[in-house]
Short mmCIF file of C-alpha atoms in Angstrom, two decimals:
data_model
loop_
_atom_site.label_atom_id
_atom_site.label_comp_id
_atom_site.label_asym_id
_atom_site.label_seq_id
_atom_site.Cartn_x
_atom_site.Cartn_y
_atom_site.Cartn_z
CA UNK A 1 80.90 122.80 54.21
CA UNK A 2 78.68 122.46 51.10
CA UNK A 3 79.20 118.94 50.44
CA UNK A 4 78.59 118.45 54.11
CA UNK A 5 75.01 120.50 53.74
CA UNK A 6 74.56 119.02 51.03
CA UNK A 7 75.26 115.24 51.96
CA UNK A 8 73.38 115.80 55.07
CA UNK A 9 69.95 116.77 53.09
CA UNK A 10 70.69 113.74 50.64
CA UNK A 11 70.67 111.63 53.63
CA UNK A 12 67.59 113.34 55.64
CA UNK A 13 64.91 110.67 54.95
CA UNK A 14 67.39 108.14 56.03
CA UNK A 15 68.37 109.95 59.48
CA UNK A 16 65.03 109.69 59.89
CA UNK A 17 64.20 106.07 59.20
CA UNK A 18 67.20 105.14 61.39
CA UNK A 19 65.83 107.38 64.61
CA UNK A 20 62.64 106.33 64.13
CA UNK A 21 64.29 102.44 64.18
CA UNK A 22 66.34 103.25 67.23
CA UNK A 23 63.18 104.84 69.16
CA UNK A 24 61.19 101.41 68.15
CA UNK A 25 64.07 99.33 69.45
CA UNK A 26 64.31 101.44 73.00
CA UNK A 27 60.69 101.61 72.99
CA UNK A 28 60.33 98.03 73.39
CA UNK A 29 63.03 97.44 75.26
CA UNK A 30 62.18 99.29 77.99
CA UNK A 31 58.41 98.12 77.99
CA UNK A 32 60.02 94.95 78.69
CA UNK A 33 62.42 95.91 80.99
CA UNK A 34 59.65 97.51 82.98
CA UNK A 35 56.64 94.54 82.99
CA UNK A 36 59.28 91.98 83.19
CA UNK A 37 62.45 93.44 85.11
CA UNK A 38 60.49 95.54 87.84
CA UNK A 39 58.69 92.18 88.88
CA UNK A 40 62.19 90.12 88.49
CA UNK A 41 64.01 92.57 90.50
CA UNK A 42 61.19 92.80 93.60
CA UNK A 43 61.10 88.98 93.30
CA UNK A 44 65.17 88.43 93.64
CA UNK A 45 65.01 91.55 96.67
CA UNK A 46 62.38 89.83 98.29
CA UNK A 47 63.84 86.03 97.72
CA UNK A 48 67.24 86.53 98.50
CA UNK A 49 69.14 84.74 101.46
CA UNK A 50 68.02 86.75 104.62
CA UNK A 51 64.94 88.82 102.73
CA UNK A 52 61.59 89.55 103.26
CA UNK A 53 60.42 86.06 101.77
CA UNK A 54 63.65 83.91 101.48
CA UNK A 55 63.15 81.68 98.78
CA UNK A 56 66.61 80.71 98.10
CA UNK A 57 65.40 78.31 94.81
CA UNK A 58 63.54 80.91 93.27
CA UNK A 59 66.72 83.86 94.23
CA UNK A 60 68.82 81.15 92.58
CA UNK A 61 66.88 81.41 89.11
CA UNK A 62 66.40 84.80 88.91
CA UNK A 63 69.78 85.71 89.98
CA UNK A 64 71.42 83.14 87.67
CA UNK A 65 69.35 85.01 84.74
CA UNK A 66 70.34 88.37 85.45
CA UNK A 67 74.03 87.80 86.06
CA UNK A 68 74.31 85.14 82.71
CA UNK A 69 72.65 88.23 80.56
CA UNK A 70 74.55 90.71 81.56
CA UNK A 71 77.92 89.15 81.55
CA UNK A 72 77.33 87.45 78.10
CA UNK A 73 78.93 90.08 75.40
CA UNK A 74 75.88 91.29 73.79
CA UNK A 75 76.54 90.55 69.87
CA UNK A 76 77.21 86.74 71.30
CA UNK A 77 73.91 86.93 72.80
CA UNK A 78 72.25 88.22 69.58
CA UNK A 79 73.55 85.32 67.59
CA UNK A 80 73.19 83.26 70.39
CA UNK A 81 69.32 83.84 69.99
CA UNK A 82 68.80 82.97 66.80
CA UNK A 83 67.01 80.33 66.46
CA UNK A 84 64.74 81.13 68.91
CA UNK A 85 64.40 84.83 67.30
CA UNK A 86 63.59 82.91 63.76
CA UNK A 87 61.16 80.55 65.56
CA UNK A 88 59.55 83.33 67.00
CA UNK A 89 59.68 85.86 63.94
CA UNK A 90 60.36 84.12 61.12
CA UNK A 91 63.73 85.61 60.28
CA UNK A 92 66.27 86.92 62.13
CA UNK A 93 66.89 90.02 60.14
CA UNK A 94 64.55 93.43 60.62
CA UNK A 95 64.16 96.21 63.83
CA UNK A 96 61.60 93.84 65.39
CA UNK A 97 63.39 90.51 64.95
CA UNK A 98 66.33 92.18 66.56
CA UNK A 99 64.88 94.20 68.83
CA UNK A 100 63.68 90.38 70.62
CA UNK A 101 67.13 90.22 71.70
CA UNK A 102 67.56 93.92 73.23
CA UNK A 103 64.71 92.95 75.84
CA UNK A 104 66.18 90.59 77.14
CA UNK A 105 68.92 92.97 78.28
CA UNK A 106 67.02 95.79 79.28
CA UNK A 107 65.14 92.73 81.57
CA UNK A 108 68.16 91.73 83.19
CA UNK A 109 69.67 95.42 83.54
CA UNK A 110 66.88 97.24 84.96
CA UNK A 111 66.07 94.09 87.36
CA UNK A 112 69.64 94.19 88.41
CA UNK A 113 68.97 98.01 89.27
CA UNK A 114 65.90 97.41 90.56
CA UNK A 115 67.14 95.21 93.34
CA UNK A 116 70.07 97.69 94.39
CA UNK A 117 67.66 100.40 94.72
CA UNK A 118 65.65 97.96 96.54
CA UNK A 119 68.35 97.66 99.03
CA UNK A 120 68.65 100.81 99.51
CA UNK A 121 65.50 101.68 100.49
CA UNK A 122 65.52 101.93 104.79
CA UNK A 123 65.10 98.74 107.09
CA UNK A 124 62.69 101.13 108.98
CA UNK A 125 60.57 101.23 106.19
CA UNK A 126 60.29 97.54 106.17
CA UNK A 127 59.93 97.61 110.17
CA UNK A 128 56.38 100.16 109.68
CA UNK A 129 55.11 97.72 106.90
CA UNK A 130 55.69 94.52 109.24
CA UNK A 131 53.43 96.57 112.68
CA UNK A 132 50.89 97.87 110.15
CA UNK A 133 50.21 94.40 109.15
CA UNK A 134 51.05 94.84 105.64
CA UNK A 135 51.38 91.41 103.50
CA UNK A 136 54.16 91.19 101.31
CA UNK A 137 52.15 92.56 98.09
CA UNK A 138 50.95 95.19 100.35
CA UNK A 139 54.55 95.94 101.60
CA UNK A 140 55.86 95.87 97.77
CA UNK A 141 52.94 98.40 96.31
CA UNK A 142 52.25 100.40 99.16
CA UNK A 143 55.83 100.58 100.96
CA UNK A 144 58.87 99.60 98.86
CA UNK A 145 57.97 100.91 95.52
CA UNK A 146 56.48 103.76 96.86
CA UNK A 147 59.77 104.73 98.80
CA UNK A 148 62.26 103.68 95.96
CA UNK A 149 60.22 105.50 92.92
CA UNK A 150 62.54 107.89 92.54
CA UNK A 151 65.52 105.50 92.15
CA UNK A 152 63.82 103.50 90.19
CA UNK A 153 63.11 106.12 87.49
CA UNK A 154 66.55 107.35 87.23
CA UNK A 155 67.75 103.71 87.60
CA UNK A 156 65.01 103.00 84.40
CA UNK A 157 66.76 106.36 82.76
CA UNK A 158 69.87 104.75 82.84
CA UNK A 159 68.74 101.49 81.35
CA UNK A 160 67.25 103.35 78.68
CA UNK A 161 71.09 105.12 77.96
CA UNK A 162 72.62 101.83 78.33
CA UNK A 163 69.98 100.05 75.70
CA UNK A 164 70.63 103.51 73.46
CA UNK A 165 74.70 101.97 73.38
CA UNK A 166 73.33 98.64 72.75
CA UNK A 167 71.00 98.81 70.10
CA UNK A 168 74.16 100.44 67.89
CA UNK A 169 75.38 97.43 66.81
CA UNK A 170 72.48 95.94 65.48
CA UNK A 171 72.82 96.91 61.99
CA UNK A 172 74.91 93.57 62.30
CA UNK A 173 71.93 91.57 62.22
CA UNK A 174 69.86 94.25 59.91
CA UNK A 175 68.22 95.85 62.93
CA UNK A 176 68.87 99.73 61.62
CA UNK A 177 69.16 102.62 63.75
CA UNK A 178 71.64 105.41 64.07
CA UNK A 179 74.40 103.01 64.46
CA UNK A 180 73.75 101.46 61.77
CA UNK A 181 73.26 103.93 59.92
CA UNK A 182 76.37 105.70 60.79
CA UNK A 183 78.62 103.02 60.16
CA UNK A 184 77.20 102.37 56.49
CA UNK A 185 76.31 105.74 55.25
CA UNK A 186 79.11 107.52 57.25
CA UNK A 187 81.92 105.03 58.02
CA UNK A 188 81.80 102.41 55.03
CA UNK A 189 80.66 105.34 52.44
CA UNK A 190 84.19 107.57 54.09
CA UNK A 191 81.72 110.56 54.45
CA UNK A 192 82.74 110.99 58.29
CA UNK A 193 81.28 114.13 58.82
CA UNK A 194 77.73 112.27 57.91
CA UNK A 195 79.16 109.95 60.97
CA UNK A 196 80.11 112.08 63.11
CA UNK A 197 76.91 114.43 62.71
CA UNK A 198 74.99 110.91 63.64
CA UNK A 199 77.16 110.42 66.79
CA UNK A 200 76.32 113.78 67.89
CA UNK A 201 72.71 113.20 67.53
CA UNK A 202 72.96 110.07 69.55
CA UNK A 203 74.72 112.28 72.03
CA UNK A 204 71.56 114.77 71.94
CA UNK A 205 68.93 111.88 72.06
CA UNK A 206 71.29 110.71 75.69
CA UNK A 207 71.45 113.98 77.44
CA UNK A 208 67.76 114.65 76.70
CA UNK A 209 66.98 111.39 77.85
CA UNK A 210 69.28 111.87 80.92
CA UNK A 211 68.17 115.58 81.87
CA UNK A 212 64.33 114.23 81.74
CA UNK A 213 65.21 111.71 84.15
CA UNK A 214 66.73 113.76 86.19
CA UNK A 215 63.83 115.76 86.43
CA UNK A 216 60.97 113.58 86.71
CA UNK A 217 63.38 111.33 89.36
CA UNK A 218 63.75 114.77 91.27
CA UNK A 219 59.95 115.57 91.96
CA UNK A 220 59.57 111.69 93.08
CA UNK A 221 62.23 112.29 95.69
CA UNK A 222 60.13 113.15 98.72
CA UNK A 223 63.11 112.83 101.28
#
């Protein structure tokens, strides 16, 4: 128990560094995820074959994007970015360089979830916007987002868990974070209680993350 206190206060400062890395990397992430995969997600809802504006080119793209990004295996997709990471950033290696890749994914995840909430929201609601006279931005802003809000913050809550599992493994690529750091100062150095303390921080970070979700996605829920 000693050498566990005590290892534990050795590696303080660096517990630190590596939450502060992973709260950077989900950070921007999820920025992204919301200016670009909110927008993404309305566009391949409203687009798609039988929608409110069928554009079936335009579906296509967007579609094609979020289905490629998810389904590519996500360390693949970090080296698969590289060059355009080091033309971008200068190096590949650093939280910022590979956080680049991250928002991609949260993009393509929270669009994906943003169109299924989409769906879900009530033809009838789509019926009042069409006699009111609503255009389609009108019928987005005013109708759509306004009745799927609170799916749409617990579908963003579970982006944000999902980019939390992600961002784990890039220590690979010198990104930091817990992950990382559990793997080299826990796993690599054998001091597994060091690990397994960081895996039950992660743990922490999720449910808090998940509870305040639930919460905030609760009080939006007008039904």
């Amino acid at each position: 128990m000693n050498d566990f206190l005590a290892s534990l206060a050795a590696n303080a400062d660096q517990i630190g560094i590596a939450m502060a890395e992973t709260g950077y990397m989900l950070a921007f992430s999820l920025a992204a995820a919301v200016i670009f995969g909110l927008p993404l997600g309305v566009l391949i809802f409203l687009t798609r074959p039988g929608g409110v504006q069928e554009r079936r080119p335009l579906w296509m793209v967007g579609n094609l994007y979020v289905t490629v990004v998810r389904s590519f295996p996500f360390l693949l997709f970090v080296v698969f970015l590289i060059p355009l990471t080091r033309l971008l950033y200068g190096t590949t290696f650093g939280t910022a360089a590979a956080t680049f890749p991250l928002c991609f994914v949260g993009v393509a995840i929270y669009a994906r979830l943003v169109e299924q909430i989409l769906l879900e929201v009530p033809s009838g609601v789509l019926h009042a916007a069409r006699s009111m006279g609503a255009d389609v931005f009108q019928t987005v802003v005013h109708f759509l987002l306004v009745e799927g809000r609170s799916g749409l913050v617990y579908a963003l809550t579970s982006a944000s868990i999902s980019l939390i599992s992600y961002s784990t493994v890039l220590g690979i690529v010198g990104g930091g974070g817990l992950g990382d750091f559990a793997l080299r100062f826990g796993y690599q150095e054998y001091d597994y209680p060091l690990m397994y303390t960081t895996i039950a921080i992660v743990i922490v970070c999720v449910l808090l993350l998940q509870t305040a979700g639930e919460k905030v996605s609760a009080v939006l829920d007008k039904r």
